[in-house]
Coordinates of C-alpha atoms in Angstrom, one line a residue:
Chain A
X1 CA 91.9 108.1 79.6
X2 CA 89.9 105.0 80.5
X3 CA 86.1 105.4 80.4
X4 CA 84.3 103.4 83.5
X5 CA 80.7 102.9 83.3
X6 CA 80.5 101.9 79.3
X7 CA 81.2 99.1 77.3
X8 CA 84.1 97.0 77.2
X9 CA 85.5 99.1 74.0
X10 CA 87.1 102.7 74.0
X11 CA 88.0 102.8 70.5
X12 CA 85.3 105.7 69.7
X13 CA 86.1 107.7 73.0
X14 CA 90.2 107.2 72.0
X15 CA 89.0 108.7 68.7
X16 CA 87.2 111.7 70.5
X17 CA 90.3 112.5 71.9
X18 CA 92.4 112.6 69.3
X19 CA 90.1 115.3 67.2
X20 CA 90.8 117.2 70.6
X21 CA 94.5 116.8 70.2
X22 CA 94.0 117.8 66.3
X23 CA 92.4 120.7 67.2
X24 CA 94.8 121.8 69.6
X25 CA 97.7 121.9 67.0
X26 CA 99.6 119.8 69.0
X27 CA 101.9 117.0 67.8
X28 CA 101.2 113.9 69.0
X29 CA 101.3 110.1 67.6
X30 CA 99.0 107.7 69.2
X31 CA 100.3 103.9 70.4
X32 CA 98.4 100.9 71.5
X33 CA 98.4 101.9 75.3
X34 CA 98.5 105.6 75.7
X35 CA 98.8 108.9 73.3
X36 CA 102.4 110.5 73.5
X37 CA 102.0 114.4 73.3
X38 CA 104.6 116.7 72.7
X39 CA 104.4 120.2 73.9
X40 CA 106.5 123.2 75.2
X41 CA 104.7 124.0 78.3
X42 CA 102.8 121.8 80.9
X43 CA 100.2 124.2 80.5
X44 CA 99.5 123.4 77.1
X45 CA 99.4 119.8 78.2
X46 CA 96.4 120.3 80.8
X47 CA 94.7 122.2 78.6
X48 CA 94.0 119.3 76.0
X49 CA 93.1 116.7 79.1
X50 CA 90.3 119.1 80.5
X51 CA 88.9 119.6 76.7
X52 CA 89.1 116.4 76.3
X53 CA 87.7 115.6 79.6
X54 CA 84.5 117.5 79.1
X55 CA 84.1 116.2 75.7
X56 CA 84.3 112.4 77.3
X57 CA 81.6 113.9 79.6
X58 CA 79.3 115.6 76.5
X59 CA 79.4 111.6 75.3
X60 CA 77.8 110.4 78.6
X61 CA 80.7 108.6 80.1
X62 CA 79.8 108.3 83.7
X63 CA 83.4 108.0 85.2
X64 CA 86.5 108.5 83.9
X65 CA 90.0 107.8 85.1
X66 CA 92.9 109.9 83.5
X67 CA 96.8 108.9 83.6
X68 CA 99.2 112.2 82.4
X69 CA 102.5 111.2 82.3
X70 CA 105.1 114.0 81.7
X71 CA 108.8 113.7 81.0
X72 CA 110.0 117.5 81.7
X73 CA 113.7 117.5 81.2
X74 CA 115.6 120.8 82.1
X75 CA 118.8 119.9 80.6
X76 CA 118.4 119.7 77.0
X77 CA 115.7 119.6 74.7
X78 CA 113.7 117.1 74.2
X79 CA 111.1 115.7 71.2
X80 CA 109.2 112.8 70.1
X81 CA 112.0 112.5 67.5
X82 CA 114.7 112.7 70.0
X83 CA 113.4 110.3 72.4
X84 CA 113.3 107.9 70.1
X85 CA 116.7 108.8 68.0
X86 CA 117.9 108.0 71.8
X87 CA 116.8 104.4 72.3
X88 CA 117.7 103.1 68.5
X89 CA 120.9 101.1 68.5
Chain B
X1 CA 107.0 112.9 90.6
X2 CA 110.2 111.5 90.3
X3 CA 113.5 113.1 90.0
X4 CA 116.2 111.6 87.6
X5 CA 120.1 112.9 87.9
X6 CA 119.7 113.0 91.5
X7 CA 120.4 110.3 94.1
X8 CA 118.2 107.5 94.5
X9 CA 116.7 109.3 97.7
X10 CA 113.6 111.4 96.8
X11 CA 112.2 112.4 100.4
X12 CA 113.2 116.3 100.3
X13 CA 111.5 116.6 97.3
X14 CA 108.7 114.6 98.1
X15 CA 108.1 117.4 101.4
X16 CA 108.9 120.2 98.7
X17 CA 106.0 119.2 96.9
X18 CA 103.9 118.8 100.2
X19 CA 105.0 122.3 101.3
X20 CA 103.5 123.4 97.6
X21 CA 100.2 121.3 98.4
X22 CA 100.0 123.2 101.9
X23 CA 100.1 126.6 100.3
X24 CA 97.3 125.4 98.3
X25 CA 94.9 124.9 100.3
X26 CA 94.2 121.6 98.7
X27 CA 92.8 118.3 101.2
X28 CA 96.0 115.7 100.7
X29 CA 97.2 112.7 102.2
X30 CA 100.7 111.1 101.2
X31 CA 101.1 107.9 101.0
X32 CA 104.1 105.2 100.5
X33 CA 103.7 105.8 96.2
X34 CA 102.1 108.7 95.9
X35 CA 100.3 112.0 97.3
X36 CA 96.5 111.8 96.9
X37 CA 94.9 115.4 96.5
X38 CA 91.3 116.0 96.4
X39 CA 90.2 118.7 94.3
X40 CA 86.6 120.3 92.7
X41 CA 88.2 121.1 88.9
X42 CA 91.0 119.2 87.1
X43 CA 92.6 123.1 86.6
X44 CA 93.2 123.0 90.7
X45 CA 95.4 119.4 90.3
X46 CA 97.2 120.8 87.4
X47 CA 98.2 124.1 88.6
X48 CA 99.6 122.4 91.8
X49 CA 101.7 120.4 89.9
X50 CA 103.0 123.3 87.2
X51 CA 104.1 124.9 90.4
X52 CA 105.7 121.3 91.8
X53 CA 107.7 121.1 88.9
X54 CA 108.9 124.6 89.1
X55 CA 109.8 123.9 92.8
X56 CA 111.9 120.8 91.7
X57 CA 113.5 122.5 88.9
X58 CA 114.7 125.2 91.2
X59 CA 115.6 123.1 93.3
X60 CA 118.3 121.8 90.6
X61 CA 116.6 118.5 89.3
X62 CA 118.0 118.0 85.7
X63 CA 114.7 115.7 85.0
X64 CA 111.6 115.2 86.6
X65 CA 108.9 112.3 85.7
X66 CA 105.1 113.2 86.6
X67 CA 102.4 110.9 86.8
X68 CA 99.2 112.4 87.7
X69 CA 96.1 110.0 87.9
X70 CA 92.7 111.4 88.0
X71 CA 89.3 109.9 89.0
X72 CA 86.7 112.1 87.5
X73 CA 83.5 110.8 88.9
X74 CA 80.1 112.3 87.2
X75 CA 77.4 110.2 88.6
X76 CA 77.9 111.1 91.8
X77 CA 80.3 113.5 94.1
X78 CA 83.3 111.6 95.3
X79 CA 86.1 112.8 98.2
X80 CA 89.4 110.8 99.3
X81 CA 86.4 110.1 102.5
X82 CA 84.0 108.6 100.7
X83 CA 86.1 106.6 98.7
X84 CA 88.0 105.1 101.3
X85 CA 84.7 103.9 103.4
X86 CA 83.2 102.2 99.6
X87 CA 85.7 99.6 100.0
X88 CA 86.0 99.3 103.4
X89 CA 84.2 95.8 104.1
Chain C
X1 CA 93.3 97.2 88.8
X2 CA 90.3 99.6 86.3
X3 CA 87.1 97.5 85.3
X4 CA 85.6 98.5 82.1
X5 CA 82.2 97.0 81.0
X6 CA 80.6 97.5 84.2
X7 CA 79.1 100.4 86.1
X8 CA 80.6 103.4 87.4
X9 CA 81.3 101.9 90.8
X10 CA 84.9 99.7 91.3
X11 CA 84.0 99.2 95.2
X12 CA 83.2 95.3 94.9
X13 CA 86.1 94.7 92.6
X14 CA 88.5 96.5 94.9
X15 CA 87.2 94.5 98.1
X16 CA 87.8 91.3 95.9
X17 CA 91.1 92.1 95.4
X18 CA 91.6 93.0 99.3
X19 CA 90.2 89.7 99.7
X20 CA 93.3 88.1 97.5
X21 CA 96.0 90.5 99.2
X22 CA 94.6 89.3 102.6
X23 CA 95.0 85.5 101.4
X24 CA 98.5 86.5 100.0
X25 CA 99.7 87.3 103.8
X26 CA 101.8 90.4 102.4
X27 CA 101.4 93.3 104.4
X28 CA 99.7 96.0 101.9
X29 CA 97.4 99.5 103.1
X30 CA 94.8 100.4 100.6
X31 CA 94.3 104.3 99.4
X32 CA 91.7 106.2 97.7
X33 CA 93.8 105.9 94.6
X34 CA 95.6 102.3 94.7
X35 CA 96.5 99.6 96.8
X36 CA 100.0 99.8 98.4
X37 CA 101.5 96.4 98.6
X38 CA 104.8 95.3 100.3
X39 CA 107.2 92.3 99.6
X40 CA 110.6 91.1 99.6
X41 CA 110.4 90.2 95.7
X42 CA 109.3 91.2 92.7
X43 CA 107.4 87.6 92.1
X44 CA 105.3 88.1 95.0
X45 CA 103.7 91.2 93.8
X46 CA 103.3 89.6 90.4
X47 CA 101.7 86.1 92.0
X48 CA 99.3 88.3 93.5
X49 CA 98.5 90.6 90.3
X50 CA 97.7 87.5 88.5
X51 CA 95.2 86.0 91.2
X52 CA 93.0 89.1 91.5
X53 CA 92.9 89.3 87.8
X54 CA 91.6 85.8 87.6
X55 CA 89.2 86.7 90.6
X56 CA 88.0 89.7 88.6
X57 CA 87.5 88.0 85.3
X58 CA 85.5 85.1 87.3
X59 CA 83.5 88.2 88.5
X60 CA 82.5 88.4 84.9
X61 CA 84.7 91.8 84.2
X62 CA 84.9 91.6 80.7
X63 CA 88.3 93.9 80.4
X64 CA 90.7 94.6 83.0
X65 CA 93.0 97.6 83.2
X66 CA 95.7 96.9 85.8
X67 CA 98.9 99.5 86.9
X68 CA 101.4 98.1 88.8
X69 CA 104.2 100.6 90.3
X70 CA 107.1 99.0 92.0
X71 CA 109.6 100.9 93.9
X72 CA 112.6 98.7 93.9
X73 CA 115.4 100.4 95.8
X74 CA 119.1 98.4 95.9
X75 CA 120.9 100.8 98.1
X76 CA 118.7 100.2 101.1
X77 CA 115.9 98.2 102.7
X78 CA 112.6 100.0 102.4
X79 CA 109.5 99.7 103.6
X80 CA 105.8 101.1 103.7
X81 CA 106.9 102.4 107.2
X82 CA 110.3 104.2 105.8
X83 CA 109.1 105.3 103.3
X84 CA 106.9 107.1 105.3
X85 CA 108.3 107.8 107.7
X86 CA 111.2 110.2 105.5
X87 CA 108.5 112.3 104.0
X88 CA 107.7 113.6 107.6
X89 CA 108.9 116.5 108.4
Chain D
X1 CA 111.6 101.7 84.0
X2 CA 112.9 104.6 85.5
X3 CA 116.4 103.9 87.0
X4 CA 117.0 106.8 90.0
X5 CA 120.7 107.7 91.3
X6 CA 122.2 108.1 87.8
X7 CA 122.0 111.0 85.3
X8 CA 119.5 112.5 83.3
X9 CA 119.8 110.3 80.7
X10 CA 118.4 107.0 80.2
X11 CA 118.9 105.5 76.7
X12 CA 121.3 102.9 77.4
X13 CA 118.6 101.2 80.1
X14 CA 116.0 101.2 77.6
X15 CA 118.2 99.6 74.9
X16 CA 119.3 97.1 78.0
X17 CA 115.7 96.8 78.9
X18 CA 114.8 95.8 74.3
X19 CA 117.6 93.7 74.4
X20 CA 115.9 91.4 77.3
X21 CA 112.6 91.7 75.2
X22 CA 114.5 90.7 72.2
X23 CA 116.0 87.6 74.1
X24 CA 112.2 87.0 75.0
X25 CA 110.7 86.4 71.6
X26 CA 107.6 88.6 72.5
X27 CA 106.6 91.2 69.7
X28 CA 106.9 94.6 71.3
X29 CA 107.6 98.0 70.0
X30 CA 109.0 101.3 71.2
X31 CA 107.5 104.4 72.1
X32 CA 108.7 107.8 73.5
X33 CA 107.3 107.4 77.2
X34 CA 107.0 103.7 77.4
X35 CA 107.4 100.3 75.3
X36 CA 104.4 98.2 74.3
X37 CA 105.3 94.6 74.9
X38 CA 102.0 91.8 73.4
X39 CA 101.5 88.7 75.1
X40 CA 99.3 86.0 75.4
X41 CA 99.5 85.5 79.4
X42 CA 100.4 88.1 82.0
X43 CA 102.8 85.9 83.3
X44 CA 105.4 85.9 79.9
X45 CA 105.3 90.0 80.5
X46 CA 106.3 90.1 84.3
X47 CA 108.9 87.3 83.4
X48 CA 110.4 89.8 81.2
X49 CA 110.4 92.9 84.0
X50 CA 111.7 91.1 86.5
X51 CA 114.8 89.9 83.7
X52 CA 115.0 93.8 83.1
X53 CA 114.5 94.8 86.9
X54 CA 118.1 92.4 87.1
X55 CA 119.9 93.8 83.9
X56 CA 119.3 97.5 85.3
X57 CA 120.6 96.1 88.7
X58 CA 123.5 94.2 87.1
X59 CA 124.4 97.5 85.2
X60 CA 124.5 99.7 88.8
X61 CA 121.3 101.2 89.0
X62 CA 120.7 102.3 92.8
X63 CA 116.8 102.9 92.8
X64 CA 114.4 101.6 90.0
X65 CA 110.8 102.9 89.4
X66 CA 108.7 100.2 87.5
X67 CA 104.8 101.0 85.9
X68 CA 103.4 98.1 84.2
X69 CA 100.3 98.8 82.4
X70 CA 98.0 95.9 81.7
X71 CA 95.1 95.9 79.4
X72 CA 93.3 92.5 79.4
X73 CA 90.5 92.3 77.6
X74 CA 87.9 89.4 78.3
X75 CA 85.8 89.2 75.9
X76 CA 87.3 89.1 72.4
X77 CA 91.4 88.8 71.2
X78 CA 93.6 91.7 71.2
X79 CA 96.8 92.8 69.8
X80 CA 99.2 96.0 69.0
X81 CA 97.3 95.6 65.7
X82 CA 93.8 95.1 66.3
X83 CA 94.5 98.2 69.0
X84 CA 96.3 100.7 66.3
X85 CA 93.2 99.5 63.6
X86 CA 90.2 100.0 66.1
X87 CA 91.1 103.9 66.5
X88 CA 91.8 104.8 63.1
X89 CA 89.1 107.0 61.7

């Protein structure tokens, strides 16, 4: 979520959204250029980006642009954990 | 919304995903990288694209990779209309 | 390309970058979402990416969020125009 | 890097894809949706994608679906660490 209309920092706003991802009893680990969220429904997903959303909003942000990306495979299971068991040599 | 374990042609799932927008109801315009779809909530977006995926997945796509990127504007309203004639020179 | 530290609006930046694409001589069509850009090579695109970044910082942007998709497909020439024109139905 | 026209699975592209950063010297790290590559011009990271766009190609990939995300900030020095530190509470 990058906030338009405010300074050049996001650091408080990326904050914001990570009590909202706390609250939601979600696991997810932040990195430097997104926050990976795992979850077993979509559903759940959205759910988190409109709270989090509206709470951007509550803080006066006057534009903000959202990027979800979603990995849904139908194959096997995946996780966090998995993922990344998959890419270590 | 790409499909993996598929070929490396995505067009009949691209129109899948149309037909979904057209039962919608939804304004959209494709376009050579993505489908633009105007909407009034966030909710509206995401319940489109729950039901994309499941149109994919029963289609037989083993993975599918979704990016959805939204423009929340609260300053003023926005449309796919106005935003097209702002940068227009 | 995402200006932070500046208003709400984009619409200047996004004619500046026009301006470069123009200048470039690649064929591109913009959206209400992104610009659509079309080359032969992977360096073009880049060239370009790098000039309207420089263009934007000397518009005193203070932090620049840029997203670049490419569509690279080996198994056949594509273009804006195929690539719309197999989505039709 | 999403390669298209091959199975669900894409582990051994992403380790082809650390290897090339590897070869390149710049500090990146892993993630589950994406990997977080630091660099001091825009120039050394597209460098390494277009390397990587070649290794997929070299390994058989039909289609491949690039997003670069660039976050350039103007106005003071950033890194993976002075990212990770700004939005810890």
């Amino acid at each position: 979520m990058i906030p338009m209309g405010t300074g050049t920092s996001a650091s408080k706003y990326v904050r914001a959204v990570h009590q909202v991802l706390k609250e939601s009893g979600l696991v997810f680990i932040p990195t430097p250029m997104c926050t990976v969220v795992e979850a077993e429904r979509m559903a759940e997903v959205f759910k988190v980006v409109e709270r989090a959303d509206e709470v951007l909003a509550g803080m006066g942000v006057g534009r903000i642009i959202t990027t979800v990306k979603i990995d849904h495979r139908l194959d096997k299971e995946i996780s966090i954990e998995t993922k990344m068991g998959a890419i270590k040599e």
